[in-house]
Coordinates of C-alpha atoms in Angstrom, one line a residue:
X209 CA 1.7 -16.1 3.5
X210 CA 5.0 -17.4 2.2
X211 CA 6.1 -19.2 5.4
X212 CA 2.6 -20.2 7.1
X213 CA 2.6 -16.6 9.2
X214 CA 0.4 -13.9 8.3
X215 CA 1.7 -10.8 7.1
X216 CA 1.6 -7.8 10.3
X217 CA -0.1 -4.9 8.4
X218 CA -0.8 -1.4 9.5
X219 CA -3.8 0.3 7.6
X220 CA -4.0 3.9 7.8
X221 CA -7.5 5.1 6.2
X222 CA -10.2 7.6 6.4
X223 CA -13.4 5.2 6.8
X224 CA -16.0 5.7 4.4
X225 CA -17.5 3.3 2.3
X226 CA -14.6 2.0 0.7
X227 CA -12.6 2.0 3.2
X228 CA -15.4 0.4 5.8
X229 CA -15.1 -2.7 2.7
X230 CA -11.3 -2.9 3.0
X231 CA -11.3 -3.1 6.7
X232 CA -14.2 -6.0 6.6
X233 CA -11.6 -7.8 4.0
X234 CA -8.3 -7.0 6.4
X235 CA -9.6 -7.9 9.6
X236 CA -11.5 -11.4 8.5
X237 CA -8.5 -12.8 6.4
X238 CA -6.3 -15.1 7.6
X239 CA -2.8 -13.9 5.9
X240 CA -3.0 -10.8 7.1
X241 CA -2.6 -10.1 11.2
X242 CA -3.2 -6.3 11.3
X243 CA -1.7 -4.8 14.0
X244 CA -2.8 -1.2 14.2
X245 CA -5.5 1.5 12.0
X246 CA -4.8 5.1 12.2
X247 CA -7.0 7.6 11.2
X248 CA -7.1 11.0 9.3
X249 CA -9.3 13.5 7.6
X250 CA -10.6 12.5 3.3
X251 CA -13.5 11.4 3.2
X252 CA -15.2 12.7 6.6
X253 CA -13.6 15.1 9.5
X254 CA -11.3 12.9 11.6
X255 CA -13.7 12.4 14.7
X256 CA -15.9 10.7 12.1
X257 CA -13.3 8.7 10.5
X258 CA -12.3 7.5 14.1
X259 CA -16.3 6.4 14.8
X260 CA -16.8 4.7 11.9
X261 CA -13.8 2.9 12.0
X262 CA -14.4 1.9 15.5
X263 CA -17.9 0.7 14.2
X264 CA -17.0 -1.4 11.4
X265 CA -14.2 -2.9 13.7
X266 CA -16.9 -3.9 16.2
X267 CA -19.4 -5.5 13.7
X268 CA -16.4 -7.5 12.4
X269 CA -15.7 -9.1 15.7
X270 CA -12.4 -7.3 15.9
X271 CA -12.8 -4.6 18.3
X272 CA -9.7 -5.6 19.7
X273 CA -7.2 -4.2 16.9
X274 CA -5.7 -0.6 18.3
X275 CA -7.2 3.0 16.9
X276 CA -5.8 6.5 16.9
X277 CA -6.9 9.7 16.1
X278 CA -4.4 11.4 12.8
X279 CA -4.3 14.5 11.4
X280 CA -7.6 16.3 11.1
X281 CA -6.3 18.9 8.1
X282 CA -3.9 18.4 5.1
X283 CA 0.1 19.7 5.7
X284 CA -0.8 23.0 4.2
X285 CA -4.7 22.7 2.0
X286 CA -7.7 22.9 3.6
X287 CA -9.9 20.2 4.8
X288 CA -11.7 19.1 1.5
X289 CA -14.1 15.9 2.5
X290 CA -16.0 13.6 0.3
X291 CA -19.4 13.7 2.0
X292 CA -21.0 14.1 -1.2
X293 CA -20.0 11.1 -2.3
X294 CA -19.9 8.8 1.2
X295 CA -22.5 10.9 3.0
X296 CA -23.0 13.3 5.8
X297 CA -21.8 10.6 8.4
X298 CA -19.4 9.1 5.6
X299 CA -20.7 6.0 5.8
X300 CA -23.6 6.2 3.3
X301 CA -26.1 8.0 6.4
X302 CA -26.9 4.0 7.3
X303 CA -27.6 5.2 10.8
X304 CA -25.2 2.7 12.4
X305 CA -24.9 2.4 16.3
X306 CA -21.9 4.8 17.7
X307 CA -19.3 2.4 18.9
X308 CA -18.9 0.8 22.2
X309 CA -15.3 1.4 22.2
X310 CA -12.7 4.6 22.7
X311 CA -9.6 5.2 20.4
X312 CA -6.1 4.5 21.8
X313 CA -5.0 7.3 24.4
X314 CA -2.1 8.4 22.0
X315 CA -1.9 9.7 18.2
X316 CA -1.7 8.6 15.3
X317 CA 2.2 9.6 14.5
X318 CA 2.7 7.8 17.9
X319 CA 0.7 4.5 17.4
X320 CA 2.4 4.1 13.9
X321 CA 5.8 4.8 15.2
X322 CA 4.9 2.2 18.2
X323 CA 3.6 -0.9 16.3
X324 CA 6.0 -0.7 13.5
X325 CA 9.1 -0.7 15.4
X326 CA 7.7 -3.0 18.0
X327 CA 6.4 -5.9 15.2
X328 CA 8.9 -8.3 15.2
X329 CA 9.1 -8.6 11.4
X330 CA 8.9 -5.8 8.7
X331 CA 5.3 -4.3 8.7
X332 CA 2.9 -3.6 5.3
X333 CA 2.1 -0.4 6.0
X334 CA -0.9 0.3 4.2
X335 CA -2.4 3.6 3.5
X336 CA -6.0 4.0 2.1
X337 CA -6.5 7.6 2.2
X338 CA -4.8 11.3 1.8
X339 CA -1.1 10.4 2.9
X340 CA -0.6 13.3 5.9
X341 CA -0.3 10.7 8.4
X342 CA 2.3 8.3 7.0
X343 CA 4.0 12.1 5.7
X344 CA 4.2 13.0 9.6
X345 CA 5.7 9.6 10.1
X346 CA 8.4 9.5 7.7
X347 CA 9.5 13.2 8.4
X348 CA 9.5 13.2 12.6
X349 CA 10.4 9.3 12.6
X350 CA 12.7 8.3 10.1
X351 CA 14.1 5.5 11.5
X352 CA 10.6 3.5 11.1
X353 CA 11.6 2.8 7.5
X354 CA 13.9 0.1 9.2
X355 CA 11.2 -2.2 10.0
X356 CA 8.8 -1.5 7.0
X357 CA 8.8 -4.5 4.3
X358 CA 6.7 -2.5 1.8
X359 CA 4.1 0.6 1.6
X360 CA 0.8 -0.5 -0.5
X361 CA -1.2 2.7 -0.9
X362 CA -4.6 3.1 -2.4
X363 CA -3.8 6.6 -4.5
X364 CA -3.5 8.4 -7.8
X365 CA -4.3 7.4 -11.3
X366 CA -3.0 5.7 -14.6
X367 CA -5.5 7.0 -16.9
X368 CA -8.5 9.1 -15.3
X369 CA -8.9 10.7 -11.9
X370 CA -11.8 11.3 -9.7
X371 CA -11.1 14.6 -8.1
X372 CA -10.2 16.0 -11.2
X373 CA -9.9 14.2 -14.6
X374 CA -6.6 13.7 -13.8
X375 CA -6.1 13.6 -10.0
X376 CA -7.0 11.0 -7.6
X377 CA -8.7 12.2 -4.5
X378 CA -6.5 11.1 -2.0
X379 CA -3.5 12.3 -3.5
X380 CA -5.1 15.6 -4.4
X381 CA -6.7 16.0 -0.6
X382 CA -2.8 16.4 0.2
X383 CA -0.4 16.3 -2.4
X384 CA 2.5 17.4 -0.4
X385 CA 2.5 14.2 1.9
X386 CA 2.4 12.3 -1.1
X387 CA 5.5 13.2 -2.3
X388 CA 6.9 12.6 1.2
X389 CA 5.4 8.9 0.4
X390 CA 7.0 8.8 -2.8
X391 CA 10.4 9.5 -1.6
X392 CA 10.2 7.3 1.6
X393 CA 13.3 5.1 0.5
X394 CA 11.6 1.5 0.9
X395 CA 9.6 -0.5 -1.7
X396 CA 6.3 1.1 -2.7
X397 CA 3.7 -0.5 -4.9
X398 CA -0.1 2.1 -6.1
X399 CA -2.9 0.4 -6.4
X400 CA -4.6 3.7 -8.2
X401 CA -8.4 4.5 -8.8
X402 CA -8.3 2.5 -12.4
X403 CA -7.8 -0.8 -10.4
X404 CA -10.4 -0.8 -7.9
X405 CA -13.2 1.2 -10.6
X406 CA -13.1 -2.4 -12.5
X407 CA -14.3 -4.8 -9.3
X408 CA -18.3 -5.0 -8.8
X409 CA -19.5 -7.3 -6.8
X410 CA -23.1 -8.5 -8.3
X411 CA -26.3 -7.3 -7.2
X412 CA -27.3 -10.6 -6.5
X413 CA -24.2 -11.2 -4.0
X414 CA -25.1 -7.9 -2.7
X415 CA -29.1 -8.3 -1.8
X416 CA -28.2 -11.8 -0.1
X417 CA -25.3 -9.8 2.0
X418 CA -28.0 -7.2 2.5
X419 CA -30.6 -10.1 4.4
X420 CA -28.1 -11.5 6.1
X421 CA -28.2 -12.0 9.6
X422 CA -24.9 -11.5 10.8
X423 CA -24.2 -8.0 11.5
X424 CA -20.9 -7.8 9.1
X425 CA -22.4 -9.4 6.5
X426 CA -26.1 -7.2 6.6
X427 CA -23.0 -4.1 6.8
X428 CA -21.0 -5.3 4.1
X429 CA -24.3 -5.5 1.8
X430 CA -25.7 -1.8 3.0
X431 CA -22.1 -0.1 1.9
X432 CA -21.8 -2.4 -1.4
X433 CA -25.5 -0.7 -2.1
X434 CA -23.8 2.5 -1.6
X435 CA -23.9 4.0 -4.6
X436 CA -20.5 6.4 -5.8
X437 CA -22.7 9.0 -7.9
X438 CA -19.6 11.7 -7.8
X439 CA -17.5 11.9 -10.9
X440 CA -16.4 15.3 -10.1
X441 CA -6.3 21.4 -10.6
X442 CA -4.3 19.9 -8.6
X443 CA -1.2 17.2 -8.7
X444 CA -1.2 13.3 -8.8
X445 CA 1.3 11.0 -9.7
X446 CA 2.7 10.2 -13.5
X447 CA 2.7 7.1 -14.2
X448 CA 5.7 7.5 -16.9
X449 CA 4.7 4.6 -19.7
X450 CA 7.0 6.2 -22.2
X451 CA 8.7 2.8 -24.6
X452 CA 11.7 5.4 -24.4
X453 CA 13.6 8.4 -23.8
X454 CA 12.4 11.5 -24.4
X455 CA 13.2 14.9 -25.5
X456 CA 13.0 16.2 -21.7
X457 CA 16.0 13.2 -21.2
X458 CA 18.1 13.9 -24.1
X459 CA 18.1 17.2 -23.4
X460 CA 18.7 17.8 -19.9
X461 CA 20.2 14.2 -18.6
X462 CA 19.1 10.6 -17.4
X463 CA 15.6 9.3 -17.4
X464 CA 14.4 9.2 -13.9
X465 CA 14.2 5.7 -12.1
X466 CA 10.9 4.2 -11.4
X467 CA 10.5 4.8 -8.0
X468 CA 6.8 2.7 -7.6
X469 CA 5.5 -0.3 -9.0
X470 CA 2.1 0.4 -10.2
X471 CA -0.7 -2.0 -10.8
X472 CA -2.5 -1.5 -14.7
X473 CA -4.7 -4.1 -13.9
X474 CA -7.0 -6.8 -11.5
X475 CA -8.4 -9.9 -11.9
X476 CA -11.8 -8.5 -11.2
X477 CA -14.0 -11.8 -10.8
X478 CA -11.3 -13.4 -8.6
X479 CA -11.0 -10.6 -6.3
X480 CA -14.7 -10.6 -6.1
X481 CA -14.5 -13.8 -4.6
X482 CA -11.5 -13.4 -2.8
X483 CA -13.5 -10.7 -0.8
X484 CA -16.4 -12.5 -0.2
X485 CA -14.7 -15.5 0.9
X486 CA -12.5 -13.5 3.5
X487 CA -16.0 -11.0 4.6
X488 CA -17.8 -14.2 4.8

């Protein structure tokens, strides 16, 4: 907060355990006033992503924030879910209680389109998952990009992916919406896969989570227990770290301009506690 009002955010995601974290962070701190969550198909089928999103919304206290249903397929691959990884319910099969609430009685497209022109200042829009929904956005609602301050998006890879060893999964669930991202025309800054592989919270902060008895808290501690045991060719972003030139520029023309700022690295132990303070 930069003027003593929190910043409106829009989180697009595909709840699994990482994502169920981020949303437990979002929704408890005080900066950030998040205005709308849209869901689409990564790391479960849609309908899931929508129920566990729901879920962690009500054990957080904010059941209040609006959900929609988003694109339950890539723009032209497959469905390709992480199950293995975030388990048959995507949510670690924790056997959580199926939510109280219903999702918003429009789509996802629609809800995005809605909140970020209606938010009186610029929105964050955030995405934490494969891109097709924001891609949707940008192409049938151009005009959005008025009112967007900045796009923060969990995706791709400096170094090693997950998907493949080079590709990130969410930008390899749906490549083509990320370069729809890419090429929005407003400020973008990647937080890739490097970034978040380098914060563990400790075992000990986890088990006392995990006895907790405040729902949220007991939650938070079952997903940090969650275990990622995948480290399974397709496209991800370059991250272009060249000092200089190269042959591909002398040759053929101008370097390209950056069109992304990318984060190389975190301050791992102060985001630690920057989450639990916010969760807690």
């Amino acid at each position: 907060m930069t003027d003593g009002q929190p910043i409106p955010v829009i989180i697009d995601c595909d709840t699994g355990v990482d994502d169920a974290l981020a949303l437990l962070f979002a929704v408890r701190h005080p900066a950030l006033d998040v205005r709308a969550i849209t869901c689409v198909a990564g790391n479960t089928d849609v309908d899931g992503v929508v129920r566990n999103t729901l879920t962690v919304l009500e054990q957080a206290g904010a059941g209040d924030i609006p959900v929609a249903r988003g694109a339950e397929r890539p723009l032209i691959e497959t469905v390709r879910t992480a199950r293995h990884v975030h388990g048959q319910d995507g949510m670690g099969d924790l056997g959580l209680p199926a939510p109280a609430r219903v999702p918003a009685d429009v789509d996802a497209v629609t809800l995005l389109r809605r909140e970020i022109l209606a938010s009186p200042r610029p929105v964050t829009l955030i995405p934490m998952a494969p891109l097709t929904n924001i891609a949707l956005l940008l192409r049938t609602h151009p005009e959005v990009t008025r009112n967007i301050e900045r796009i923060v998006f969990m995706g791709g890879a400096v170094a090693t992916g997950n998907a493949t060893p080079v590709a990130e999964f969410n930008v390899w669930h749906d490549p083509e919406a990320a370069a729809v991202l890419l090429t929005a025309g407003v400020p973008i800054t990647m937080y890739g896969l490097d970034v978040f592989k380098k914060v563990l919270v400790p075992a000990d902060e986890v088990q006392r989570l995990r006895a907790s008895a405040e729902p949220r808290l007991r939650l938070a501690g079952e997903l940090l227990a969650h275990r990622d045991p995948a480290t399974s060719g397709d496209p991800t972003p370059i991250v272009d770290r060249r000092p200089r030139p190269g042959e591909s520029e002398v040759h053929q023309g101008t370097r390209e301009q950056p069109l992304v700022d990318v984060a190389l690295g975190v301050d791992a132990e102060r985001y630690v506690r920057l989450w639990l303070k916010a969760v807690e």
